[in-house]
PDB file of C-alpha atoms and ligand atoms in Angstrom:
ATOM      1  CA  MET H   1      18.657 -15.798  -6.529  1.00 88.00           C
ATOM      2  CA  ASN H   2      15.632 -17.220  -7.208  1.00 92.00           C
ATOM      3  CA  PHE H   3      12.415 -15.896  -7.925  1.00 94.00           C
ATOM      4  CA  ASN H   4       9.094 -16.437  -9.536  1.00 96.00           C
ATOM      5  CA  TYR H   5       6.833 -13.743 -10.775  1.00 97.00           C
ATOM      6  CA  LEU H   6       3.442 -13.785  -9.775  1.00 97.00           C
ATOM      7  CA  THR H   7       1.737 -12.083 -13.088  1.00 97.00           C
ATOM      8  CA  GLY H   8       2.668 -10.903 -16.563  1.00 95.00           C
ATOM      9  CA  ASN H   9       4.097  -7.854 -15.393  1.00 91.00           C
ATOM     10  CA  PHE H  10       3.938  -7.063 -12.150  1.00 93.00           C
ATOM     11  CA  GLY H  11       5.128  -8.709  -8.588  1.00 97.00           C
ATOM     12  CA  ILE H  12       7.972 -11.435  -7.671  1.00 97.00           C
ATOM     13  CA  GLU H  13       7.814 -13.889  -5.286  1.00 97.00           C
ATOM     14  CA  VAL H  14      11.048 -15.201  -3.445  1.00 97.00           C
ATOM     15  CA  SER H  15      11.170 -18.641  -0.877  1.00 96.00           C
ATOM     16  CA  ALA H  16      12.515 -17.977   2.205  1.00 95.00           C
ATOM     17  CA  LYS H  17      15.077 -20.941   1.666  1.00 94.00           C
ATOM     18  CA  GLU H  18      17.033 -18.092  -0.670  1.00 91.00           C
ATOM     19  CA  LEU H  19      17.322 -16.543   2.501  1.00 91.00           C
ATOM     20  CA  ALA H  20      18.873 -19.264   4.254  1.00 88.00           C
ATOM     21  CA  ASP H  21      22.424 -18.249   4.279  1.00 87.00           C
ATOM     22  CA  MET H  22      21.012 -14.436   4.323  1.00 86.00           C
ATOM     23  CA  ASP H  23      24.535 -11.677   4.522  1.00 88.00           C
ATOM     24  CA  GLN H  24      25.297  -7.760   3.699  1.00 87.00           C
ATOM     25  CA  SER H  25      24.645  -9.256  -0.216  1.00 90.00           C
ATOM     26  CA  THR H  26      21.476 -11.010   0.405  1.00 91.00           C
ATOM     27  CA  GLY H  27      19.834  -7.935   1.653  1.00 92.00           C
ATOM     28  CA  VAL H  28      21.379  -5.011  -1.221  1.00 93.00           C
ATOM     29  CA  THR H  29      19.753  -8.236  -3.734  1.00 94.00           C
ATOM     30  CA  LEU H  30      16.962  -8.132  -1.903  1.00 95.00           C
ATOM     31  CA  GLN H  31      15.984  -4.354  -1.841  1.00 96.00           C
ATOM     32  CA  ASN H  32      16.951  -3.912  -5.949  1.00 96.00           C
ATOM     33  CA  LEU H  33      14.312  -6.773  -6.483  1.00 96.00           C
ATOM     34  CA  TRP H  34      12.141  -4.604  -4.538  1.00 96.00           C
ATOM     35  CA  HIS H  35      12.566  -1.342  -6.293  1.00 97.00           C
ATOM     36  CA  GLU H  36      12.535  -2.734  -9.994  1.00 97.00           C
ATOM     37  CA  HIS H  37       9.582  -5.091  -9.237  1.00 97.00           C
ATOM     38  CA  GLU H  38       7.662  -2.961  -6.445  1.00 98.00           C
ATOM     39  CA  LEU H  39       6.036  -6.153  -4.749  1.00 98.00           C
ATOM     40  CA  LEU H  40       8.394  -8.632  -3.081  1.00 98.00           C
ATOM     41  CA  VAL H  41       6.604 -12.054  -1.715  1.00 98.00           C
ATOM     42  CA  VAL H  42       8.124 -13.674   0.329  1.00 98.00           C
ATOM     43  CA  ARG H  43       7.048 -17.157   1.711  1.00 98.00           C
ATOM     44  CA  ASP H  44       7.262 -19.372   4.220  1.00 97.00           C
ATOM     45  CA  MET H  45       9.227 -16.968   6.700  1.00 97.00           C
ATOM     46  CA  ASP H  46      10.308 -17.482  10.190  1.00 96.00           C
ATOM     47  CA  LEU H  47      10.131 -14.576  12.090  1.00 96.00           C
ATOM     48  CA  ASP H  48       9.442 -13.198  15.718  1.00 95.00           C
ATOM     49  CA  THR H  49       8.786  -9.621  16.180  1.00 95.00           C
ATOM     50  CA  ARG H  50      12.069  -8.708  16.577  1.00 95.00           C
ATOM     51  CA  ALA H  51      13.787 -10.571  13.761  1.00 95.00           C
ATOM     52  CA  PHE H  52      10.347  -9.070  11.545  1.00 96.00           C
ATOM     53  CA  VAL H  53      11.854  -5.394  12.378  1.00 96.00           C
ATOM     54  CA  ASN H  54      15.656  -5.896  12.079  1.00 95.00           C
ATOM     55  CA  PHE H  55      14.297  -7.549   8.770  1.00 96.00           C
ATOM     56  CA  CYS H  56      12.218  -5.218   7.252  1.00 97.00           C
ATOM     57  CA  SER H  57      14.738  -2.027   8.026  1.00 96.00           C
ATOM     58  CA  LEU H  58      16.698  -3.388   5.594  1.00 95.00           C
ATOM     59  CA  PHE H  59      14.641  -2.100   3.284  1.00 96.00           C
ATOM     60  CA  GLY H  60      14.015   1.819   5.449  1.00 96.00           C
ATOM     61  CA  GLU H  61      13.943   3.492   8.816  1.00 96.00           C
ATOM     62  CA  LEU H  62      10.648   1.761  10.313  1.00 96.00           C
ATOM     63  CA  GLN H  63       8.148   5.104  11.755  1.00 92.00           C
ATOM     64  CA  LYS H  64       5.791   4.546  14.533  1.00 84.00           C
ATOM     65  CA  ASN H  65       2.330   4.384  13.229  1.00 81.00           C
ATOM     66  CA  TYR H  66      -0.582   6.269  14.085  1.00 75.00           C
ATOM     67  CA  PHE H  67      -3.432   4.755  12.019  1.00 74.00           C
ATOM     68  CA  PHE H  68      -3.339   1.234  13.050  1.00 71.00           C
ATOM     69  CA  PHE H  69      -2.529   2.635  16.635  1.00 64.00           C
ATOM     70  CA  GLN H  70      -4.603  -0.257  18.732  1.00 62.00           C
ATOM     71  CA  GLY H  71      -1.330  -3.338  18.127  1.00 60.00           C
ATOM     72  CA  HIS H  72       1.676  -1.336  18.891  1.00 66.00           C
ATOM     73  CA  SER H  73       3.648  -2.562  22.141  1.00 74.00           C
ATOM     74  CA  GLU H  74       6.381  -0.611  24.109  1.00 76.00           C
ATOM     75  CA  ASP H  75       9.215  -2.808  22.569  1.00 85.00           C
ATOM     76  CA  TYR H  76       8.213  -2.349  19.648  1.00 89.00           C
ATOM     77  CA  PRO H  77       6.184   0.927  18.568  1.00 88.00           C
ATOM     78  CA  GLN H  78       6.540   0.359  14.911  1.00 92.00           C
ATOM     79  CA  VAL H  79       5.192  -2.934  14.565  1.00 94.00           C
ATOM     80  CA  ALA H  80       1.351  -3.123  14.560  1.00 92.00           C
ATOM     81  CA  LYS H  81      -1.492  -5.725  14.364  1.00 91.00           C
ATOM     82  CA  ILE H  82      -3.802  -6.258  12.225  1.00 92.00           C
ATOM     83  CA  ILE H  83      -6.278  -7.748  13.561  1.00 91.00           C
ATOM     84  CA  LYS H  84      -9.881  -9.584  12.224  1.00 92.00           C
ATOM     85  CA  GLU H  85     -11.608 -11.433  14.910  1.00 93.00           C
ATOM     86  CA  ALA H  86     -13.443 -14.628  13.560  1.00 94.00           C
ATOM     87  CA  GLY H  87     -17.244 -12.981  12.557  1.00 91.00           C
ATOM     88  CA  GLU H  88     -16.513  -9.586  12.688  1.00 90.00           C
ATOM     89  CA  LYS H  89     -17.593  -7.922   9.410  1.00 87.00           C
ATOM     90  CA  LYS H  90     -15.985  -4.929   8.702  1.00 82.00           C
ATOM     91  CA  ASN H  91     -13.038  -4.585   6.640  1.00 84.00           C
ATOM     92  CA  THR H  92     -10.546  -2.072   6.763  1.00 85.00           C
ATOM     93  CA  GLY H  93      -8.912  -0.802   2.991  1.00 90.00           C
ATOM     94  CA  GLY H  94     -11.684  -2.127   0.778  1.00 92.00           C
ATOM     95  CA  ILE H  95     -11.144   0.619  -1.719  1.00 93.00           C
ATOM     96  CA  TRP H  96      -8.230   1.123  -3.890  1.00 97.00           C
ATOM     97  CA  HIS H  97      -6.033   3.169  -2.387  1.00 97.00           C
ATOM     98  CA  HIS H  98      -2.287   4.013  -0.947  1.00 97.00           C
ATOM     99  CA  ASP H  99      -1.602   4.803   2.344  1.00 96.00           C
ATOM    100  CA  GLN H 100      -0.504   8.609   3.417  1.00 95.00           C
ATOM    101  CA  GLY H 101      -1.061  10.705   0.506  1.00 96.00           C
ATOM    102  CA  TYR H 102      -2.364  13.077   2.438  1.00 96.00           C
ATOM    103  CA  TYR H 103       1.059  13.484   4.044  1.00 96.00           C
ATOM    104  CA  SER H 104       4.018  15.479   2.451  1.00 97.00           C
ATOM    105  CA  ASN H 105       5.956  12.710   2.956  1.00 97.00           C
ATOM    106  CA  PRO H 106       4.060   9.539   2.901  1.00 97.00           C
ATOM    107  CA  VAL H 107       6.112   5.963   4.143  1.00 97.00           C
ATOM    108  CA  LYS H 108       7.181   4.696   0.552  1.00 98.00           C
ATOM    109  CA  GLY H 109       7.284   1.148   1.521  1.00 98.00           C
ATOM    110  CA  ILE H 110       4.665  -1.166   3.481  1.00 98.00           C
ATOM    111  CA  ALA H 111       5.426  -4.572   4.973  1.00 98.00           C
ATOM    112  CA  LEU H 112       2.401  -6.869   6.089  1.00 98.00           C
ATOM    113  CA  TYR H 113       3.775 -10.746   7.988  1.00 98.00           C
ATOM    114  CA  GLY H 114       0.970 -13.444   8.042  1.00 98.00           C
ATOM    115  CA  ILE H 115       0.399 -14.701  11.466  1.00 97.00           C
ATOM    116  CA  ASP H 116      -3.690 -15.946  11.953  1.00 97.00           C
ATOM    117  CA  ILE H 117      -4.557 -16.912   8.636  1.00 98.00           C
ATOM    118  CA  PRO H 118      -7.648 -18.393   7.317  1.00 97.00           C
ATOM    119  CA  PRO H 119      -8.018 -20.898   5.041  1.00 96.00           C
ATOM    120  CA  ARG H 120      -8.993 -19.326   2.455  1.00 96.00           C
ATOM    121  CA  GLY H 121      -9.836 -15.618   1.691  1.00 96.00           C
ATOM    122  CA  GLY H 122      -9.015 -12.479   2.757  1.00 97.00           C
ATOM    123  CA  ASP H 123      -6.379 -12.274  -0.567  1.00 98.00           C
ATOM    124  CA  THR H 124      -4.901  -8.245  -1.061  1.00 98.00           C
ATOM    125  CA  LEU H 125      -5.013  -6.740  -4.359  1.00 98.00           C
ATOM    126  CA  PHE H 126      -2.397  -4.438  -5.819  1.00 98.00           C
ATOM    127  CA  THR H 127      -2.266  -2.485  -8.699  1.00 98.00           C
ATOM    128  CA  SER H 128       1.423  -1.283 -10.028  1.00 98.00           C
ATOM    129  CA  SER H 129       0.263   2.482 -10.888  1.00 98.00           C
ATOM    130  CA  THR H 130       3.433   2.192 -12.911  1.00 98.00           C
ATOM    131  CA  LEU H 131       1.684   0.210 -15.711  1.00 98.00           C
ATOM    132  CA  ALA H 132      -0.856   1.759 -15.421  1.00 98.00           C
ATOM    133  CA  TYR H 133       1.220   5.421 -16.886  1.00 98.00           C
ATOM    134  CA  ASP H 134       3.213   3.349 -18.923  1.00 98.00           C
ATOM    135  CA  SER H 135       0.418   2.491 -21.433  1.00 98.00           C
ATOM    136  CA  LEU H 136      -1.229   6.248 -21.636  1.00 98.00           C
ATOM    137  CA  SER H 137      -0.951   7.774 -24.490  1.00 98.00           C
ATOM    138  CA  THR H 138       2.603   9.757 -25.220  1.00 98.00           C
ATOM    139  CA  THR H 139      -0.278  12.745 -25.260  1.00 98.00           C
ATOM    140  CA  MET H 140      -2.095  12.239 -22.759  1.00 98.00           C
ATOM    141  CA  GLN H 141       1.320  11.329 -20.801  1.00 98.00           C
ATOM    142  CA  GLN H 142       1.690  15.063 -21.517  1.00 98.00           C
ATOM    143  CA  VAL H 143      -1.093  16.588 -20.219  1.00 98.00           C
ATOM    144  CA  VAL H 144      -1.267  14.142 -16.489  1.00 98.00           C
ATOM    145  CA  LYS H 145       2.720  14.937 -16.078  1.00 98.00           C
ATOM    146  CA  SER H 146       1.741  19.180 -16.231  1.00 98.00           C
ATOM    147  CA  LEU H 147      -0.703  18.620 -13.196  1.00 98.00           C
ATOM    148  CA  ASN H 148      -0.500  17.967 -10.058  1.00 98.00           C
ATOM    149  CA  VAL H 149      -2.797  16.765  -7.594  1.00 98.00           C
ATOM    150  CA  ILE H 150      -4.356  17.070  -3.986  1.00 97.00           C
ATOM    151  CA  HIS H 151      -4.684  14.682  -1.292  1.00 97.00           C
ATOM    152  CA  THR H 152      -6.759  15.475   1.684  1.00 94.00           C
ATOM    153  CA  THR H 153      -8.539  12.805   3.872  1.00 90.00           C
ATOM    154  CA  GLU H 154     -11.498  14.167   3.632  1.00 87.00           C
ATOM    155  CA  LEU H 155     -12.474  12.337   1.355  1.00 83.00           C
ATOM    156  CA  MET H 156     -12.038   9.272   3.535  1.00 78.00           C
ATOM    157  CA  LEU H 157     -13.729  10.744   6.730  1.00 76.00           C
ATOM    158  CA  LYS H 158     -16.590  12.964   5.165  1.00 65.00           C
ATOM    159  CA  LYS H 159     -18.035  11.340   1.806  1.00 50.00           C
ATOM    160  CA  GLN H 160     -18.140   7.890   0.321  1.00 43.00           C
ATOM    161  CA  PRO H 161     -15.225   6.294   0.206  1.00 43.00           C
ATOM    162  CA  LEU H 162     -16.433   5.877   3.840  1.00 43.00           C
ATOM    163  CA  THR H 163     -18.180   3.650   3.943  1.00 46.00           C
ATOM    164  CA  LYS H 164     -16.309   1.808   1.315  1.00 48.00           C
ATOM    165  CA  LEU H 165     -13.363   1.736   3.663  1.00 49.00           C
ATOM    166  CA  MET H 166     -15.048   0.823   6.665  1.00 50.00           C
ATOM    167  CA  GLU H 167     -17.322  -2.424   5.290  1.00 49.00           C
ATOM    168  CA  GLY H 168     -19.997  -3.105   7.923  1.00 46.00           C
ATOM    169  CA  SER H 169     -21.518  -1.527  10.573  1.00 42.00           C
ATOM    170  CA  ASP H 170     -21.503  -4.970  13.854  1.00 45.00           C
ATOM    171  CA  GLY H 171     -20.490  -4.363  17.356  1.00 44.00           C
ATOM    172  CA  ASP H 172     -18.735  -2.062  18.857  1.00 49.00           C
ATOM    173  CA  GLU H 173     -16.473   0.834  17.212  1.00 56.00           C
ATOM    174  CA  SER H 174     -13.128  -0.510  16.344  1.00 59.00           C
ATOM    175  CA  GLY H 175      -9.263   0.626  16.923  1.00 61.00           C
ATOM    176  CA  ILE H 176     -10.009   1.816  13.337  1.00 64.00           C
ATOM    177  CA  GLU H 177     -12.929   3.616  13.617  1.00 66.00           C
ATOM    178  CA  ARG H 178     -11.432   5.574  16.553  1.00 64.00           C
ATOM    179  CA  ALA H 179      -8.787   6.729  14.353  1.00 66.00           C
ATOM    180  CA  LEU H 180     -10.647   7.574  12.099  1.00 68.00           C
ATOM    181  CA  LYS H 181     -12.850   9.188  14.214  1.00 66.00           C
ATOM    182  CA  LEU H 182      -9.240  11.608  15.294  1.00 68.00           C
ATOM    183  CA  MET H 183      -7.948  11.873  12.826  1.00 72.00           C
ATOM    184  CA  PRO H 184      -7.044  15.307  11.195  1.00 76.00           C
ATOM    185  CA  LEU H 185      -8.099  17.027   8.021  1.00 85.00           C
ATOM    186  CA  GLU H 186      -5.013  16.295   5.994  1.00 89.00           C
ATOM    187  CA  SER H 187      -4.184  17.502   2.759  1.00 94.00           C
ATOM    188  CA  ALA H 188      -1.257  17.310   0.531  1.00 97.00           C
ATOM    189  CA  ILE H 189      -0.538  18.964  -3.108  1.00 98.00           C
ATOM    190  CA  HIS H 190       1.763  16.294  -5.566  1.00 98.00           C
ATOM    191  CA  PRO H 191       3.334  15.890  -8.338  1.00 98.00           C
ATOM    192  CA  ALA H 192       0.173  13.539 -10.736  1.00 98.00           C
ATOM    193  CA  VAL H 193       3.197  11.775 -12.051  1.00 98.00           C
ATOM    194  CA  CYS H 194       6.237  11.057  -9.682  1.00 98.00           C
ATOM    195  CA  LYS H 195       8.987   8.970 -10.451  1.00 98.00           C
ATOM    196  CA  ASN H 196      10.914   5.818  -7.837  1.00 97.00           C
ATOM    197  CA  PRO H 197      14.002   8.266  -7.495  1.00 97.00           C
ATOM    198  CA  VAL H 198      16.103   4.663  -7.737  1.00 96.00           C
ATOM    199  CA  THR H 199      15.566   2.976 -10.911  1.00 97.00           C
ATOM    200  CA  GLY H 200      13.890   6.200 -12.307  1.00 98.00           C
ATOM    201  CA  LYS H 201      10.151   5.002 -13.562  1.00 98.00           C
ATOM    202  CA  PRO H 202       7.631   7.378 -13.655  1.00 98.00           C
ATOM    203  CA  PHE H 203       4.874   6.311 -11.618  1.00 98.00           C
ATOM    204  CA  LEU H 204       0.926   8.146 -11.848  1.00 98.00           C
ATOM    205  CA  TYR H 205       0.656   9.184  -7.943  1.00 98.00           C
ATOM    206  CA  LEU H 206      -3.351   9.397  -7.613  1.00 98.00           C
ATOM    207  CA  ASN H 207      -6.302   7.518  -5.713  1.00 98.00           C
ATOM    208  CA  ARG H 208     -10.158   7.897  -5.672  1.00 95.00           C
ATOM    209  CA  THR H 209      -9.972   7.196  -1.799  1.00 94.00           C
ATOM    210  CA  THR H 210      -7.316  10.304  -1.089  1.00 95.00           C
ATOM    211  CA  THR H 211      -7.432  12.290  -4.629  1.00 97.00           C
ATOM    212  CA  SER H 212      -9.859  15.304  -4.264  1.00 96.00           C
ATOM    213  CA  GLN H 213      -9.005  17.081  -7.608  1.00 96.00           C
ATOM    214  CA  PHE H 214      -6.199  18.461  -9.212  1.00 98.00           C
ATOM    215  CA  GLU H 215      -4.525  22.173  -8.227  1.00 97.00           C
ATOM    216  CA  GLY H 216      -6.234  24.483  -9.709  1.00 97.00           C
ATOM    217  CA  MET H 217      -9.153  23.332 -10.618  1.00 96.00           C
ATOM    218  CA  THR H 218     -12.868  22.796  -9.134  1.00 95.00           C
ATOM    219  CA  ARG H 219     -13.586  19.221  -8.066  1.00 94.00           C
ATOM    220  CA  GLU H 220     -16.108  19.156 -10.289  1.00 96.00           C
ATOM    221  CA  GLU H 221     -13.276  20.438 -13.081  1.00 97.00           C
ATOM    222  CA  SER H 222     -11.169  17.220 -12.327  1.00 97.00           C
ATOM    223  CA  MET H 223     -13.570  14.126 -12.047  1.00 97.00           C
ATOM    224  CA  GLY H 224     -13.894  13.967 -15.768  1.00 97.00           C
ATOM    225  CA  LEU H 225      -9.999  13.370 -16.073  1.00 98.00           C
ATOM    226  CA  LEU H 226      -9.523  11.642 -12.652  1.00 98.00           C
ATOM    227  CA  ASN H 227     -12.063   8.919 -12.669  1.00 98.00           C
ATOM    228  CA  TYR H 228     -10.673   8.153 -16.016  1.00 98.00           C
ATOM    229  CA  LEU H 229      -6.897   7.424 -14.772  1.00 98.00           C
ATOM    230  CA  PHE H 230      -9.238   5.469 -11.734  1.00 98.00           C
ATOM    231  CA  GLN H 231     -10.630   3.298 -13.573  1.00 98.00           C
ATOM    232  CA  HIS H 232      -7.320   3.146 -15.563  1.00 98.00           C
ATOM    233  CA  ILE H 233      -4.443   1.991 -12.351  1.00 98.00           C
ATOM    234  CA  GLU H 234      -7.415  -0.695 -11.708  1.00 98.00           C
ATOM    235  CA  LYS H 235      -7.133  -2.735 -14.404  1.00 98.00           C
ATOM    236  CA  PRO H 236      -6.948  -6.849 -13.696  1.00 97.00           C
ATOM    237  CA  GLU H 237      -3.926  -6.238 -15.920  1.00 97.00           C
ATOM    238  CA  PHE H 238      -1.917  -4.012 -13.899  1.00 98.00           C
ATOM    239  CA  ASN H 239      -2.699  -6.119 -10.948  1.00 98.00           C
ATOM    240  CA  CYS H 240      -1.118  -8.709  -8.879  1.00 98.00           C
ATOM    241  CA  ARG H 241      -3.406 -10.637  -6.333  1.00 98.00           C
ATOM    242  CA  VAL H 242      -2.066 -12.237  -2.972  1.00 98.00           C
ATOM    243  CA  GLN H 243      -2.767 -14.826  -1.055  1.00 98.00           C
ATOM    244  CA  TRP H 244      -1.971 -15.168   2.815  1.00 98.00           C
ATOM    245  CA  ARG H 245      -0.194 -18.067   4.194  1.00 97.00           C
ATOM    246  CA  PRO H 246       1.233 -18.125   7.671  1.00 98.00           C
ATOM    247  CA  GLY H 247       5.517 -16.931   7.246  1.00 98.00           C
ATOM    248  CA  THR H 248       3.926 -14.844   4.118  1.00 98.00           C
ATOM    249  CA  LEU H 249       5.937 -11.416   4.089  1.00 98.00           C
ATOM    250  CA  VAL H 250       4.460  -9.069   1.794  1.00 98.00           C
ATOM    251  CA  ILE H 251       6.731  -5.286   0.951  1.00 98.00           C
ATOM    252  CA  TRP H 252       4.910  -3.247  -1.801  1.00 98.00           C
ATOM    253  CA  ASN H 253       6.204   0.407  -2.722  1.00 98.00           C
ATOM    254  CA  ASN H 254       3.510   2.645  -2.076  1.00 98.00           C
ATOM    255  CA  HIS H 255       3.777   5.584  -3.382  1.00 98.00           C
ATOM    256  CA  GLN H 256       4.177   2.879  -7.276  1.00 98.00           C
ATOM    257  CA  VAL H 257       1.122  -0.167  -6.041  1.00 98.00           C
ATOM    258  CA  LEU H 258      -2.351   0.808  -4.456  1.00 98.00           C
ATOM    259  CA  HIS H 259      -3.554  -2.038  -2.280  1.00 98.00           C
ATOM    260  CA  TYR H 260      -7.484  -3.270  -2.057  1.00 98.00           C
ATOM    261  CA  ALA H 261      -8.024  -5.406   1.266  1.00 97.00           C
ATOM    262  CA  VAL H 262     -10.333  -8.012  -0.413  1.00 97.00           C
ATOM    263  CA  ASN H 263     -13.173  -9.254   2.120  1.00 95.00           C
ATOM    264  CA  ASP H 264     -14.730 -12.586   1.967  1.00 95.00           C
ATOM    265  CA  TYR H 265     -13.508 -14.648   4.766  1.00 96.00           C
ATOM    266  CA  ASN H 266     -15.379 -14.907   8.183  1.00 93.00           C
ATOM    267  CA  ARG H 267     -12.421 -16.455  10.532  1.00 96.00           C
ATOM    268  CA  ARG H 268      -9.869 -14.329  12.138  1.00 96.00           C
ATOM    269  CA  ARG H 269      -7.455 -12.865  10.426  1.00 96.00           C
ATOM    270  CA  GLU H 270      -3.496 -11.395  12.049  1.00 95.00           C
ATOM    271  CA  LEU H 271      -1.384  -9.940  10.087  1.00 96.00           C
ATOM    272  CA  HIS H 272       1.701  -7.759  11.784  1.00 95.00           C
ATOM    273  CA  ARG H 273       3.038  -4.226   9.452  1.00 95.00           C
ATOM    274  CA  VAL H 274       5.744  -1.688   9.420  1.00 96.00           C
ATOM    275  CA  HIS H 275       6.189   0.576   7.229  1.00 96.00           C
ATOM    276  CA  PHE H 276       8.718   2.832   6.609  1.00 97.00           C
ATOM    277  CA  SER H 277      11.301   5.787   4.578  1.00 96.00           C
ATOM    278  CA  ALA H 278       8.809   8.724   4.738  1.00 97.00           C
ATOM    279  CA  GLU H 279       9.627  10.227   1.431  1.00 97.00           C
ATOM    280  CA  GLN H 280       8.046  13.404  -0.198  1.00 98.00           C
ATOM    281  CA  PRO H 281       7.203  11.406  -4.032  1.00 98.00           C
ATOM    282  CA  VAL H 282       9.467  12.778  -7.136  1.00 98.00           C
ATOM    283  CA  LYS H 283       8.989  15.059  -9.775  1.00 98.00           C
ATOM    284  CA  TYR H 284       8.849  12.765 -12.784  1.00 98.00           C
ATOM    285  CA  LEU H 285      10.531  15.810 -15.586  1.00 94.00           C
TER     286      LEU H 285
HETATM  287 FE1  FE2 S   1      -3.867   0.658   3.281  1.00 77.78          FE
END
């Protein structure tokens, strides 16, 4: 299968033409590409909701989405519609984060499909915490490997990142704001360094939006090293920026890759989303 590298290190792009005569071996190839490259972009797809669900099911078992619940239909309860109307200033996810780190079994994969896309703006940034871990010194790798991290919704719900997470203050309460208000306090402890169970590659599993501290340490004790690691993970050398077009499908490993939604557009945008494989991140020994 032909594909383009999106950056020097991270993310690949495939044309839908490559999938024209798709069979079982094509699915296996796509799964392998996704495991290996962490971020897979397929351009110029033409998928109705059923085809979108079927295609994404190749990668894992789809899960119902309780955060973006406003878009569920009875026929396709796994599909959420992520809609930002023209003139709406609010943006969701404008901060580096993983989704669901505060669950014991956070979804391993997320897929977004472009339906209605503004002519410019609204890119999504991704960063690979695999590359970030790999570039640490051996001594720092040993230190971080010995630690566990606490992920919690408390930071999102009560502290500063919420204002970053939900930029803007116009109009009525959005579905996301209602979701945040209804969201219970959740927290989970994960190894700070996990591995992809298929490739064996180690990665840092922490982010500034939901990681509050190291297990057994206070937040004050933790923040020096955590802030260093947050900034390290977010470095441009580990980033990949994806520009949307209608028919663009983006699938990423939500354990190894953090994402950031850029809010620089003022036209309507509609993406459809599924996520899959709720799995406990595996400790890297
Ligand atoms: Fe997100």
